[in-house]
Amino acid sequence: MAKGGTQIRKYRLQGAGLDLALPYLMLAPGLLIVLGVLVYPLWDGLRASTKVYRYGSVVADAGMQNYIKLWSDPQFLNSLWVTVKFVALSVTFETILGFALALFCLREFRGIRLLRTILIIPMVITPVVVAIVFRLIYASDAGMLTAISVWMGGGQVQILGSPVKAFIGLVILDVWEWTPLMFLILLAGLQSLPHEPFEAARVDGAGSWRVFADLTFPMMRPVLAIAIVLRTIDAFGTFDQVFVLTRGGPGEATRLVSIYGYDTAFKFQQTGYAAALFVTIGLVVLALAFSAVRLLRRVDAS
Amino acid sequence: MTHSSRSRLTRRSVLKGGIGLALATTALTAIGLPVPARAAGKKVIIGAFADGGLTPFKQKIIPLAKDAGFDIEFLEDEYGVTLEKWFADAKNSAGQYDLYLLDDPWVPQFGAANVLEDLGAAGVDGGDKDWIGSMIDMGYWPPQKGPRVKGFETTTPTLICVPFVGDLQTLTYRNDVYTSGAPKTWDEVIAKGKEGVAAGKIKYPVVFRGVSGNPIVTSWYPVFLSFGGSFFDDKWNPVFNSAQGKASAEFFVGTMKQNAPSGVVEFDSDQEGAAILGGEAGAIIQYSGNALKADDPTQTKVAGKLDFGVVPKQTSAIAQMGIFIAGIPKSAPNKANSVEFLKWYVSADIQAKLSEAGSIPVKRSAFGIAKPGNRLIPVALQQLDAGALPRPRTPDWAKVEELLGIELNKALQAGSGGGAALDNAAKQVKDYLTTVGYY
């Protein structure tokens, strides 16, 4: 061992600086790619958020003005509120449904593999396609819901023209598309739980509810927290479906921050302001994720 | 050892080859050798947004251009993404296009950003009397007439775009409902439309676009103009919430909604097109892209029952203009070809061919040809002579339209409150324009 160490030291001394630098040189291309692809855009976005753009060019330094202006912009505040409502409702329903489905599919019975496969299909469909399909369901003139309603003797079904219904319609779309993700994560979590405590509980005569409340749920808490945090972060960035389905309307009922930010940057050419908006949302999401993780640790510790 | 050497040698050879190729390409480009793909003709890469109004150009004029020695590459995108894509292309000097076929409200944005070539300096004659005056005016930045935004008050107007296809709103109506010709007033549209509904010929007197933002504003605008409204004063103060403006908005969200399909709040051009072409609606104001479908039996159930007319009036019959207008980015890779193509395209001969092909030309002489390819063309000229106005020439129009469109859409949902919606929008527009330095 000692002889080997001496040999390495000797080799290093012989190779001088080049050998010392070799690992770093080998890492350099990867590091450059990471800097270029991940760090630079983030830095550029941050930089842009402190500038005033006019007609596509920087005309002044704004300091923190773009960030301050956001909080007195009624359109931003409205879009933030719509986003918070959308995320809270969607993620809640997706978690409950996903967990229920995961518990159901934990059991082994004939056809379970096929059922599990079918359940994850919505998740693998492109969001834009999902939005088009839901548009064909919701449209008041030629939509499927209207067709069914007319066939049953009713009138046109108005979804996308009503602020409340359009919002609920968007939540339903999101729940349909992303419950499978929660289902998949939670099913994997359930399958990885140890069998012994459950067998012991069964021997002790514990009922299903007691097993769920005292064993399954507490043991699944970390997985649930991770699933909720992941989905929350993802839901904050929802864009494609709204862009295709409602473009934020009617009025501003479904105008998520992503849509408002997109319009601000590309339609209204307010690049700096839009950058500040997205940085702010990024920070909000980051804070949410940290809070969730801290909360989880505190609950586990207690 | 052998394997390792061979492997290193292969990588090295690939690297060598790659570097060699890159250097060779750079060297060839630097010394200006022709690239084989561009050698076939005078290459012109045209960017356009997908719209039925360009169909005659694509079908009839591009083949003529090829005969004239142009190698046209026509790249289409969805309307919603073209502005951002082209603006980024122009600002970053990416050089992906030789010609943008812009929607005319975008001209101020590109003009203010100074990313388009001066076509006047390139030899395009903006003073040719054959131009439709209101169309060529839209190609100048800053505008030759009307108020100018801050920073451009003393700048000499430059021709940065030339009209490409003359598009504007006209009325399409059912000739079995409006039996004595195009309805002249909005009252007539509603009254006779109701008779048509009672007779079972149609389901709704009118149909329009109600979706928030650009669609609803585009539909409301001719009503607004016909009621005598104007948008800004000469200091960029919003005046669209004048008595005339409010009356038009009340009529739009009230009477017009009551006589339109119940889902009109969510209607965009697809749905309004389906309502008129499907035989449900009696009248519609629309741009030529959709109007051109009226005579196509593969597109409509009521071919032969749809006629065209000037937009109805309250005090005047003024339509909104929204022409396709061509600009050459400063970063265009084939700039000289583009200029040559534009000169060829706007010549009286080719404009006459465009008119024969069924598209609305941009030169007056082309309206007078013996056989225009579409019944809409003479009506378009009538509409131009009766009155057609472009949207305000400001780079901030998109934001203004968005603010107004949201408020109008909310009032349309309620079926009332159009006047209050304009007051709200006027305040928001004023606040916004204040923050971006208009006053």
XYZ file of C-alpha atoms in Angstrom:
741
model
C 0.000 0.000 0.000
C 2.738 2.345 1.074
C 4.726 1.346 -1.975
C 1.775 2.060 -4.245
C 1.254 5.486 -2.644
C 4.872 6.351 -3.162
C 4.619 5.306 -6.813
C 1.595 7.523 -7.389
C 3.309 10.469 -5.695
C 6.381 9.849 -7.788
C 4.258 9.630 -10.969
C 2.517 12.856 -10.120
C 5.806 14.635 -9.473
C 7.149 13.321 -12.762
C 4.086 14.491 -14.693
C 4.397 17.876 -13.055
C 1.659 20.463 -13.784
C 0.107 18.690 -16.734
C -0.878 15.629 -14.707
C -2.318 17.795 -11.967
C -4.332 19.718 -14.489
C -5.444 16.672 -16.473
C -8.616 15.900 -14.478
C -9.681 19.526 -14.755
C -8.909 19.595 -18.447
C -11.020 16.495 -18.931
C -13.847 18.036 -16.967
C -13.596 21.346 -18.793
C -15.738 20.505 -21.863
C -18.576 19.261 -19.666
C -18.231 22.249 -17.385
C -18.311 24.620 -20.336
C -21.455 22.973 -21.635
C -23.106 23.243 -18.215
C -22.084 26.894 -17.965
C -23.272 27.626 -21.473
C -26.509 25.723 -21.407
C -27.616 26.136 -17.795
C -25.815 28.953 -16.071
C -25.523 31.500 -18.889
C -29.251 31.608 -19.748
C -30.081 31.993 -16.064
C -27.519 34.767 -15.707
C -28.721 36.427 -18.896
C -32.311 36.270 -17.694
C -31.327 37.855 -14.396
C -29.383 40.562 -16.210
C -32.278 41.234 -18.582
C -34.647 41.617 -15.647
C -32.730 44.710 -14.523
C -32.985 46.487 -17.871
C -35.610 48.517 -19.656
C -36.232 47.331 -23.212
C -37.886 49.462 -25.824
C -38.478 48.299 -29.392
C -36.380 45.217 -28.737
C -33.286 47.044 -27.432
C -32.000 47.955 -23.996
C -32.570 51.648 -23.384
C -31.839 51.994 -19.663
C -30.862 50.245 -16.464
C -33.867 49.549 -14.286
C -32.195 48.196 -11.182
C -34.993 46.579 -9.185
C -37.713 48.726 -10.773
C -39.113 45.904 -12.911
C -39.491 43.769 -9.794
C -41.150 46.566 -7.837
C -43.482 47.427 -10.721
C -44.769 43.856 -10.810
C -46.507 44.215 -7.466
C -48.587 47.158 -8.628
C -49.473 45.597 -11.971
C -53.088 44.402 -11.742
C -52.637 42.080 -14.704
C -49.661 40.360 -13.103
C -51.409 40.095 -9.729
C -54.483 38.650 -11.411
C -52.434 36.129 -13.362
C -50.556 35.158 -10.201
C -53.812 34.635 -8.341
C -55.245 32.570 -11.214
C -52.060 30.488 -11.248
C -52.119 29.886 -7.488
C -55.764 28.776 -7.663
C -55.051 26.606 -10.675
C -52.020 24.939 -9.086
C -53.718 24.416 -5.708
C -56.838 22.844 -7.207
C -55.080 20.761 -9.839
C -52.383 19.387 -7.563
C -54.885 18.614 -4.788
C -57.155 16.629 -7.074
C -54.243 14.955 -8.816
C -52.764 13.873 -5.486
C -56.017 12.490 -4.115
C -56.940 10.714 -7.326
C -53.403 9.532 -7.991
C -53.107 8.130 -4.475
C -56.502 6.420 -4.693
C -55.613 4.864 -8.026
C -52.202 3.788 -6.749
C -53.787 2.084 -3.732
C -56.281 0.370 -6.000
C -53.654 -0.776 -8.476
C -51.386 -2.068 -5.725
C -53.513 -5.150 -5.576
C -52.765 -8.018 -7.918
C -55.616 -9.209 -10.052
C -56.250 -10.295 -13.609
C -55.673 -7.445 -16.047
C -53.888 -5.201 -13.543
C -50.863 -4.724 -15.790
C -53.065 -3.600 -18.665
C -54.969 -1.268 -16.354
C -51.736 0.305 -15.057
C -50.609 0.870 -18.654
C -53.920 2.416 -19.662
C -53.850 4.727 -16.662
C -50.598 6.376 -17.701
C -51.632 7.066 -21.305
C -52.845 10.682 -20.756
C -49.454 11.590 -19.352
C -47.592 10.540 -22.474
C -49.774 12.501 -24.883
C -48.320 15.848 -25.968
C -49.951 18.697 -23.999
C -50.871 20.546 -27.196
C -52.731 17.488 -28.482
C -54.519 17.138 -25.150
C -55.587 20.777 -25.405
C -56.906 20.289 -28.942
C -58.864 17.220 -27.830
C -60.390 19.159 -24.928
C -61.213 22.037 -27.248
C -63.161 19.563 -29.370
C -64.963 18.482 -26.207
C -65.662 21.942 -24.788
C -66.436 24.056 -27.901
C -69.985 25.340 -27.706
C -70.742 25.146 -31.423
C -69.296 21.806 -32.446
C -67.994 20.301 -29.211
C -68.717 16.802 -27.960
C -70.464 18.020 -24.809
C -72.838 20.139 -26.872
C -73.473 17.198 -29.213
C -74.343 14.950 -26.277
C -76.494 17.650 -24.691
C -78.384 18.277 -27.948
C -78.855 14.524 -28.446
C -80.379 14.341 -24.964
C -82.722 17.210 -25.783
C -80.712 19.984 -24.113
C -79.063 23.087 -25.553
C -75.504 24.197 -26.234
C -73.010 23.654 -23.455
C -71.009 26.800 -22.731
C -67.637 26.076 -21.178
C -65.050 28.311 -22.768
C -67.220 31.430 -22.760
C -67.784 31.429 -19.011
C -64.941 32.474 -16.687
C -65.750 29.968 -13.939
C -66.494 27.064 -16.257
C -63.450 27.745 -18.441
C -61.244 27.755 -15.350
C -62.784 24.527 -14.065
C -62.476 23.078 -17.556
C -58.765 23.855 -17.510
C -58.349 22.233 -14.096
C -60.171 19.123 -15.361
C -57.848 18.971 -18.356
C -54.802 19.230 -16.106
C -56.132 16.630 -13.679
C -56.867 14.269 -16.580
C -53.393 14.723 -17.991
C -51.260 14.705 -14.850
C -53.017 12.424 -12.360
C -51.160 9.536 -14.038
C -47.825 11.096 -13.026
C -48.911 11.185 -9.383
C -50.289 7.676 -9.748
C -46.992 6.423 -11.125
C -44.830 8.042 -8.434
C -47.135 6.980 -5.604
C -47.537 3.445 -6.915
C -43.749 3.100 -7.007
C -43.656 4.447 -3.448
C -46.304 2.013 -2.244
C -44.549 -0.922 -3.887
C -41.312 -0.047 -2.136
C -42.818 -0.031 1.371
C -41.667 -2.899 3.636
C -44.161 -5.772 3.971
C -43.501 -6.677 7.607
C -45.400 -3.859 9.374
C -48.453 -4.535 7.226
C -48.359 -8.266 7.918
C -47.993 -7.566 11.647
C -50.936 -5.191 11.571
C -53.048 -7.746 9.774
C -52.099 -10.407 12.357
C -53.137 -7.906 15.053
C -56.498 -7.600 13.318
C -56.192 -3.989 12.166
C -58.833 -2.899 9.653
C -58.077 -1.328 6.262
C -58.629 2.250 7.436
C -56.397 1.770 10.492
C -53.662 0.259 8.329
C -53.936 3.200 5.949
C -54.038 5.869 8.659
C -51.345 4.406 10.914
C -49.017 2.768 8.439
C -49.503 3.513 4.758
C -50.020 7.268 4.966
C -47.208 8.032 7.463
C -44.774 5.842 5.560
C -45.788 7.405 2.251
C -45.411 10.973 3.476
C -41.934 11.561 1.980
C -42.988 10.166 -1.391
C -46.182 12.229 -1.298
C -44.219 15.351 -0.480
C -41.808 14.767 -3.337
C -44.648 14.067 -5.756
C -46.530 17.182 -4.666
C -43.449 19.409 -4.898
C -42.542 18.074 -8.335
C -46.046 18.473 -9.665
C -46.450 21.924 -8.115
C -43.282 23.162 -9.777
C -44.443 21.683 -13.069
C -47.975 23.093 -12.754
C -46.612 26.614 -12.225
C -45.106 26.360 -15.685
C -48.294 25.211 -17.446
C -48.454 26.952 -20.805
C -49.229 24.826 -23.873
C -52.694 23.716 -22.840
C -53.872 27.228 -21.972
C -52.259 28.708 -25.069
C -54.211 26.325 -27.282
C -57.440 26.094 -25.319
C -58.234 29.605 -24.076
C -55.239 31.942 -24.578
C -56.014 33.160 -21.069
C -59.663 34.033 -21.647
C -62.500 34.566 -21.331
C -61.466 37.938 -19.988
C -58.486 37.003 -17.836
C -60.093 33.968 -16.204
C -57.445 31.472 -17.284
C -54.532 33.809 -17.817
C -51.740 32.043 -15.975
C -48.475 33.855 -15.289
C -46.825 31.839 -18.024
C -49.271 33.252 -20.587
C -48.961 36.793 -19.240
C -45.178 36.504 -19.263
C -45.184 35.178 -22.814
C -47.421 38.006 -24.030
C -45.317 40.564 -22.175
C -42.094 39.312 -23.671
C -43.100 38.528 -27.229
C -46.315 40.372 -28.036
C -45.647 43.555 -26.089
C -41.837 43.389 -26.484
C -41.212 44.192 -22.797
C -38.344 41.783 -22.424
C -36.897 43.146 -19.162
C -40.241 43.256 -17.422
C -41.073 39.721 -18.579
C -37.683 38.505 -17.348
C -38.390 40.030 -13.923
C -41.741 38.290 -13.919
C -40.247 34.885 -14.664
C -37.425 35.336 -12.147
C -40.035 36.228 -9.522
C -42.104 33.163 -10.344
C -38.962 31.043 -10.253
C -38.186 32.356 -6.781
C -41.758 31.748 -5.621
C -41.602 28.160 -6.826
C -38.185 27.687 -5.251
C -39.492 29.048 -1.933
C -42.471 26.708 -2.141
C -40.223 23.722 -2.767
C -37.918 24.609 0.146
C -40.892 25.184 2.438
C -42.363 21.829 1.505
C -39.095 20.034 2.173
C -38.603 21.836 5.524
C -42.158 21.079 6.532
C -41.639 17.456 5.676
C -38.465 17.273 7.782
C -40.217 18.933 10.727
C -43.178 16.545 10.507
C -40.863 13.559 10.293
C -38.804 14.783 13.242
C -41.889 15.213 15.396
C -3.299 -1.083 -26.542
C -4.005 -1.654 -30.207
C -7.709 -1.104 -29.638
C -7.026 2.074 -27.684
C -4.771 3.460 -30.403
C -7.275 2.694 -33.101
C -10.002 4.331 -31.107
C -7.938 7.470 -30.515
C -7.011 7.576 -34.150
C -10.653 7.380 -35.209
C -11.718 10.178 -32.893
C -8.831 12.278 -34.029
C -9.663 11.682 -37.663
C -13.290 12.613 -37.063
C -12.191 15.773 -35.291
C -9.718 16.565 -38.027
C -12.339 16.011 -40.677
C -14.877 18.156 -38.827
C -12.462 21.013 -38.310
C -11.314 20.767 -41.898
C -14.870 20.905 -43.163
C -15.717 23.853 -40.932
C -12.632 25.749 -42.068
C -13.305 24.989 -45.706
C -16.922 26.145 -45.414
C -15.889 29.322 -43.612
C -13.215 30.023 -46.211
C -15.645 29.476 -49.093
C -18.237 31.697 -47.492
C -15.637 34.356 -46.717
C -14.421 34.592 -50.282
C -18.017 34.727 -51.462
C -18.176 31.587 -53.561
C -21.738 30.741 -54.535
C -23.422 28.078 -52.464
C -24.823 25.430 -54.844
C -28.357 25.562 -53.314
C -28.630 29.249 -54.159
C -27.290 28.915 -57.640
C -30.528 27.649 -59.227
C -32.238 31.055 -59.429
C -32.580 34.371 -57.677
C -33.274 32.935 -54.267
C -35.873 34.697 -52.117
C -36.951 33.213 -48.786
C -40.399 34.544 -47.931
C -41.812 34.221 -44.430
C -45.592 34.388 -44.077
C -48.265 33.566 -41.536
C -50.875 31.042 -42.585
C -53.923 32.855 -43.948
C -56.425 32.138 -46.705
C -55.768 35.625 -48.083
C -52.420 34.402 -49.436
C -53.804 31.388 -51.288
C -54.005 33.089 -54.735
C -50.437 34.378 -54.287
C -49.172 30.907 -53.452
C -51.085 29.163 -56.209
C -50.751 31.606 -59.084
C -48.041 34.173 -58.451
C -45.242 31.990 -57.114
C -45.195 29.926 -60.350
C -45.026 33.196 -62.317
C -42.144 34.321 -60.124
C -40.327 31.082 -60.880
C -40.834 31.705 -64.599
C -39.335 35.151 -64.064
C -36.195 33.591 -62.621
C -36.898 33.766 -58.904
C -36.283 30.756 -56.720
C -38.978 31.265 -54.102
C -38.899 29.477 -50.795
C -42.189 30.116 -48.993
C -42.102 29.447 -45.240
C -45.400 29.599 -43.355
C -46.062 29.770 -39.636
C -49.091 30.044 -37.418
C -50.113 33.701 -36.969
C -49.587 33.730 -33.198
C -45.907 32.834 -33.346
C -44.759 34.717 -36.430
C -44.307 38.109 -34.816
C -41.993 36.824 -32.081
C -40.108 34.581 -34.506
C -39.463 37.277 -37.083
C -38.721 39.971 -34.556
C -36.110 37.720 -32.970
C -34.753 36.868 -36.426
C -34.437 40.545 -37.318
C -33.067 41.758 -33.958
C -30.470 38.989 -33.784
C -29.524 39.341 -37.464
C -30.145 35.635 -37.869
C -30.769 36.045 -41.581
C -33.318 33.291 -41.977
C -35.624 35.289 -44.241
C -35.349 37.642 -47.187
C -38.861 38.964 -46.932
C -41.408 39.111 -44.154
C -45.087 39.302 -45.099
C -46.121 41.226 -42.020
C -49.532 42.043 -40.658
C -49.600 45.837 -40.979
C -49.939 46.636 -37.233
C -46.484 45.105 -36.819
C -44.838 47.684 -39.072
C -44.383 50.224 -36.230
C -42.682 47.582 -34.050
C -40.207 46.653 -36.768
C -39.850 50.291 -37.784
C -39.085 51.494 -34.271
C -36.561 48.684 -33.861
C -34.859 49.814 -37.092
C -34.428 46.309 -38.461
C -35.907 46.714 -41.939
C -34.287 48.010 -45.108
C -35.146 51.406 -46.557
C -37.024 50.292 -49.650
C -37.266 53.810 -51.033
C -33.485 53.998 -51.104
C -33.455 50.571 -52.743
C -35.515 51.946 -55.622
C -39.112 51.074 -54.750
C -41.265 54.002 -55.831
C -43.495 54.928 -52.897
C -44.766 57.950 -54.793
C -46.309 55.956 -57.657
C -49.856 57.275 -58.077
C -51.071 53.770 -58.839
C -50.697 52.713 -55.201
C -53.829 52.627 -53.104
C -52.918 55.646 -50.992
C -54.107 54.311 -47.646
C -52.119 51.116 -48.258
C -48.760 52.628 -49.191
C -49.100 54.992 -46.221
C -48.890 51.971 -43.942
C -45.421 51.171 -45.232
C -43.802 54.295 -43.811
C -42.159 54.591 -40.437
C -42.672 56.944 -38.763
C -46.061 57.538 -40.364
C -46.382 60.393 -42.831
C -49.739 61.416 -41.369
C -51.223 61.379 -37.903
C -49.579 61.394 -34.482
C -46.098 60.011 -33.939
C -44.752 58.281 -30.865
C -42.040 59.890 -28.770
C -38.563 59.661 -30.163
C -39.738 59.751 -33.764
C -41.332 63.204 -33.907
C -38.685 64.677 -36.174
C -37.558 61.542 -37.993
C -38.051 61.559 -41.749
C -40.598 58.923 -42.779
C -38.955 56.003 -44.552
C -40.585 53.402 -46.752
C -39.713 50.210 -44.886
C -42.529 48.043 -46.182
C -44.607 47.824 -49.327
C -48.202 46.614 -49.478
C -48.326 43.029 -50.657
C -51.942 41.857 -50.564
C -54.696 44.352 -49.928
C -56.795 42.957 -47.162
C -59.668 44.703 -45.457
C -63.006 43.983 -43.887
C -66.146 43.765 -45.996
C -69.629 42.440 -45.362
C -70.656 38.941 -46.377
C -74.431 38.432 -46.257
C -77.122 35.985 -47.209
C -78.882 37.147 -50.361
C -81.989 35.109 -49.529
C -82.349 36.986 -46.225
C -81.270 40.465 -47.302
C -83.183 40.279 -50.563
C -82.787 43.898 -51.585
C -79.005 43.820 -51.529
C -76.415 44.407 -48.857
C -77.886 45.852 -45.662
C -76.896 49.499 -45.451
C -77.190 50.015 -41.716
C -76.719 48.007 -38.558
C -80.414 48.356 -37.804
C -81.190 46.735 -41.136
C -78.760 43.897 -40.416
C -80.607 43.094 -37.218
C -84.189 43.731 -38.390
C -83.994 41.785 -41.650
C -81.866 39.154 -39.969
C -84.625 38.559 -37.465
C -87.066 38.132 -40.333
C -84.703 35.540 -41.786
C -84.612 33.726 -38.448
C -88.430 33.804 -38.251
C -88.629 32.419 -41.786
C -86.322 29.562 -40.794
C -83.634 30.552 -43.304
C -80.954 31.248 -40.717
C -80.506 30.779 -36.983
C -78.790 34.076 -36.159
C -78.751 37.469 -37.862
C -75.041 38.052 -37.210
C -71.914 36.297 -36.058
C -68.573 37.742 -34.963
C -65.406 36.997 -33.012
C -65.736 37.373 -29.263
C -62.484 35.922 -27.962
C -60.519 38.231 -25.711
C -57.717 40.328 -27.235
C -57.186 40.838 -30.958
C -60.224 38.827 -32.188
C -62.919 40.777 -30.337
C -61.287 44.140 -31.047
C -61.074 43.278 -34.754
C -64.801 42.480 -34.819
C -65.819 45.513 -32.805
C -63.599 47.960 -34.707
C -65.762 48.438 -37.849
C -68.828 48.876 -35.632
C -66.884 51.460 -33.646
C -65.745 53.258 -36.803
C -69.216 53.165 -38.306
C -70.611 54.792 -35.156
C -68.127 57.629 -35.678
C -65.540 56.666 -33.079
C -61.851 57.451 -33.197
C -59.151 55.835 -31.145
C -56.529 58.377 -30.040
C -56.276 62.136 -30.257
C -53.149 63.702 -31.751
C -51.347 63.494 -28.371
C -51.986 59.755 -27.944
C -54.705 60.275 -25.379
C -57.255 57.474 -25.671
C -60.578 58.857 -26.904
C -62.230 55.604 -27.874
C -64.521 55.941 -24.864
C -66.285 58.928 -26.447
C -70.088 58.923 -26.649
C -69.875 57.379 -30.130
C -67.435 54.744 -28.950
C -69.589 53.825 -25.981
C -72.705 53.605 -28.145
C -70.880 51.234 -30.474
C -69.680 49.068 -27.572
C -73.157 48.896 -26.022
C -74.579 47.905 -29.395
C -71.837 45.326 -29.864
C -72.078 43.557 -26.498
C -75.848 43.983 -26.270
C -77.844 43.934 -29.497
C -75.258 42.119 -31.575
C -74.688 39.457 -28.940
C -78.427 38.868 -28.569
C -78.609 38.216 -32.298
C -75.536 36.003 -32.501
C -74.870 32.374 -31.522
C -74.948 31.892 -27.754
C -71.309 30.812 -27.675
C -70.046 33.929 -29.433
C -67.937 34.893 -26.384
C -65.563 32.051 -27.263
C -65.740 32.463 -31.052
C -62.648 33.108 -33.136
C -62.429 33.190 -36.933
C -62.896 29.408 -37.242
C -66.201 29.441 -35.397
C -67.561 32.588 -37.031
C -66.522 31.169 -40.409
C -68.324 27.922 -39.645
C -71.490 29.849 -38.717
C -71.671 31.819 -41.968
C -70.408 29.065 -44.267
C -72.605 26.500 -42.540
C -75.709 28.571 -43.277
C -76.531 29.497 -39.682
C -75.755 33.215 -39.752
C -77.168 35.988 -41.911
C -74.297 38.459 -41.985
C -70.686 38.796 -40.996
C -67.899 41.325 -41.321
C -64.685 39.568 -42.161
C -61.339 39.817 -43.861
C -60.834 38.471 -47.359
C -59.136 35.232 -46.281
C -62.443 33.860 -45.043
C -64.664 35.836 -47.419
C -62.977 34.126 -50.391
C -64.429 30.814 -49.212
C -67.992 32.023 -49.848
C -68.050 30.818 -53.448
C -66.316 27.517 -52.816
C -68.872 24.689 -52.590
C -66.313 22.511 -50.836
C -66.136 25.078 -48.031
C -69.742 26.211 -47.700
C -73.196 24.695 -47.542
C -74.740 27.876 -48.936
C -72.756 28.526 -52.101
C -74.661 30.958 -54.297
C -76.485 32.437 -51.314
C -73.593 34.559 -50.078
C -72.926 38.015 -51.468
C -70.526 40.792 -50.536
C -71.094 44.415 -49.659
C -69.657 47.439 -47.928
C -69.784 47.278 -44.125
C -73.030 48.645 -42.628
C -73.053 52.145 -41.241
C -74.506 54.063 -38.391
C -73.041 57.376 -39.451
C -70.482 56.098 -41.980
C -69.420 52.782 -43.480
C -65.792 52.430 -42.492
C -63.956 49.123 -42.364
C -60.704 48.162 -40.716
C -57.746 47.593 -43.006
C -55.253 44.866 -42.250
C -53.082 44.353 -45.269
C -50.234 41.961 -45.816
C -47.192 44.173 -46.118
C -43.680 43.152 -47.095
C -40.444 44.209 -45.456
C -36.866 43.153 -46.086
C -34.840 42.519 -42.943
C -31.436 44.151 -42.800
C -30.078 40.667 -42.174
C -31.652 39.176 -45.325
C -29.184 36.817 -47.009
C -30.466 37.608 -50.526
C -31.295 41.286 -50.181
C -30.784 42.305 -53.798
C -32.996 39.451 -54.992
C -35.719 40.498 -52.553
C -35.710 44.085 -53.785
C -35.845 42.881 -57.374
C -38.672 40.508 -56.516
C -40.674 43.241 -54.778
C -40.297 45.596 -57.736
C -41.449 42.809 -60.045
C -44.338 41.873 -57.759
C -45.783 45.377 -57.324
C -45.585 46.172 -61.034
C -48.945 46.868 -62.651
C -48.703 43.683 -64.750
C -48.184 41.336 -61.844
C -50.756 43.122 -59.709
C -53.230 42.554 -62.538
C -52.302 38.853 -62.455
C -52.855 38.851 -58.696
C -56.283 40.358 -59.224
C -57.023 37.737 -61.897
C -55.957 35.081 -59.424
C -58.634 36.308 -57.018
C -56.628 38.277 -54.494
C -57.104 41.921 -53.559
C -54.310 43.906 -55.243
C -52.449 46.905 -53.873
C -52.381 48.979 -57.068
C -55.512 50.771 -58.231
C -55.074 49.794 -61.906
C -55.361 46.117 -60.960
C -58.867 46.668 -59.588
C -59.964 47.831 -63.024
C -59.049 44.726 -65.023
C -61.724 43.116 -67.177
C -61.958 39.856 -65.279
C -60.990 40.009 -61.614
C -60.727 36.513 -60.220
C -63.142 37.122 -57.407
C -66.451 38.919 -56.851
C -64.965 40.369 -53.698
C -62.422 42.519 -55.550
C -64.766 45.246 -56.861
C -66.507 45.301 -53.468
C -63.141 45.781 -51.801
C -62.537 48.835 -54.001
C -65.990 50.187 -53.068
C -65.072 49.676 -49.426
C -61.728 51.422 -49.871
C -63.476 54.379 -51.474
C -66.229 54.396 -48.815
C -63.651 54.384 -46.049
C -61.163 51.966 -44.565
C -58.736 52.793 -41.797
C -55.687 51.050 -40.451
C -55.176 50.521 -36.746
C -53.307 53.279 -34.892
C -49.660 53.425 -35.956
C -47.957 52.708 -32.672
C -45.508 49.957 -31.685
C -47.623 49.459 -28.567
C -50.789 48.543 -30.405
C -50.624 44.884 -29.292
C -50.766 45.888 -25.628
C -53.490 48.462 -26.232
C -55.531 45.896 -28.116
C -55.023 43.355 -25.342
C -56.208 45.719 -22.609
C -59.234 46.770 -24.613
C -59.992 43.231 -25.746
C -60.112 41.902 -22.204
C -62.559 44.585 -21.085
C -64.759 44.170 -24.159
C -64.792 40.416 -23.672
C -65.887 40.806 -20.045
C -68.733 43.071 -21.147
C -69.667 40.622 -23.867
C -69.892 37.863 -21.286
C -72.261 40.030 -19.270
C -74.196 41.136 -22.352
C -74.080 44.751 -21.221
C -71.721 47.408 -19.917
C -69.887 48.154 -23.140
C -69.505 51.836 -22.258
C -68.064 51.091 -18.829
C -65.719 48.572 -20.436
C -64.348 51.307 -22.686
C -63.879 53.627 -19.692
C -61.922 50.908 -17.871
C -59.863 50.144 -20.928
C -59.157 53.836 -21.597
C -57.811 54.240 -18.074
C -55.621 51.155 -18.392
C -54.355 52.230 -21.805
C -53.552 55.709 -20.513
C -51.717 54.236 -17.506
C -49.778 51.873 -19.701
C -48.795 54.491 -22.245
C -47.732 56.747 -19.385
C -45.404 54.078 -18.010
C -43.774 53.577 -21.404
C -43.204 57.287 -21.844
C -45.864 58.558 -24.245
C -46.653 61.789 -22.444
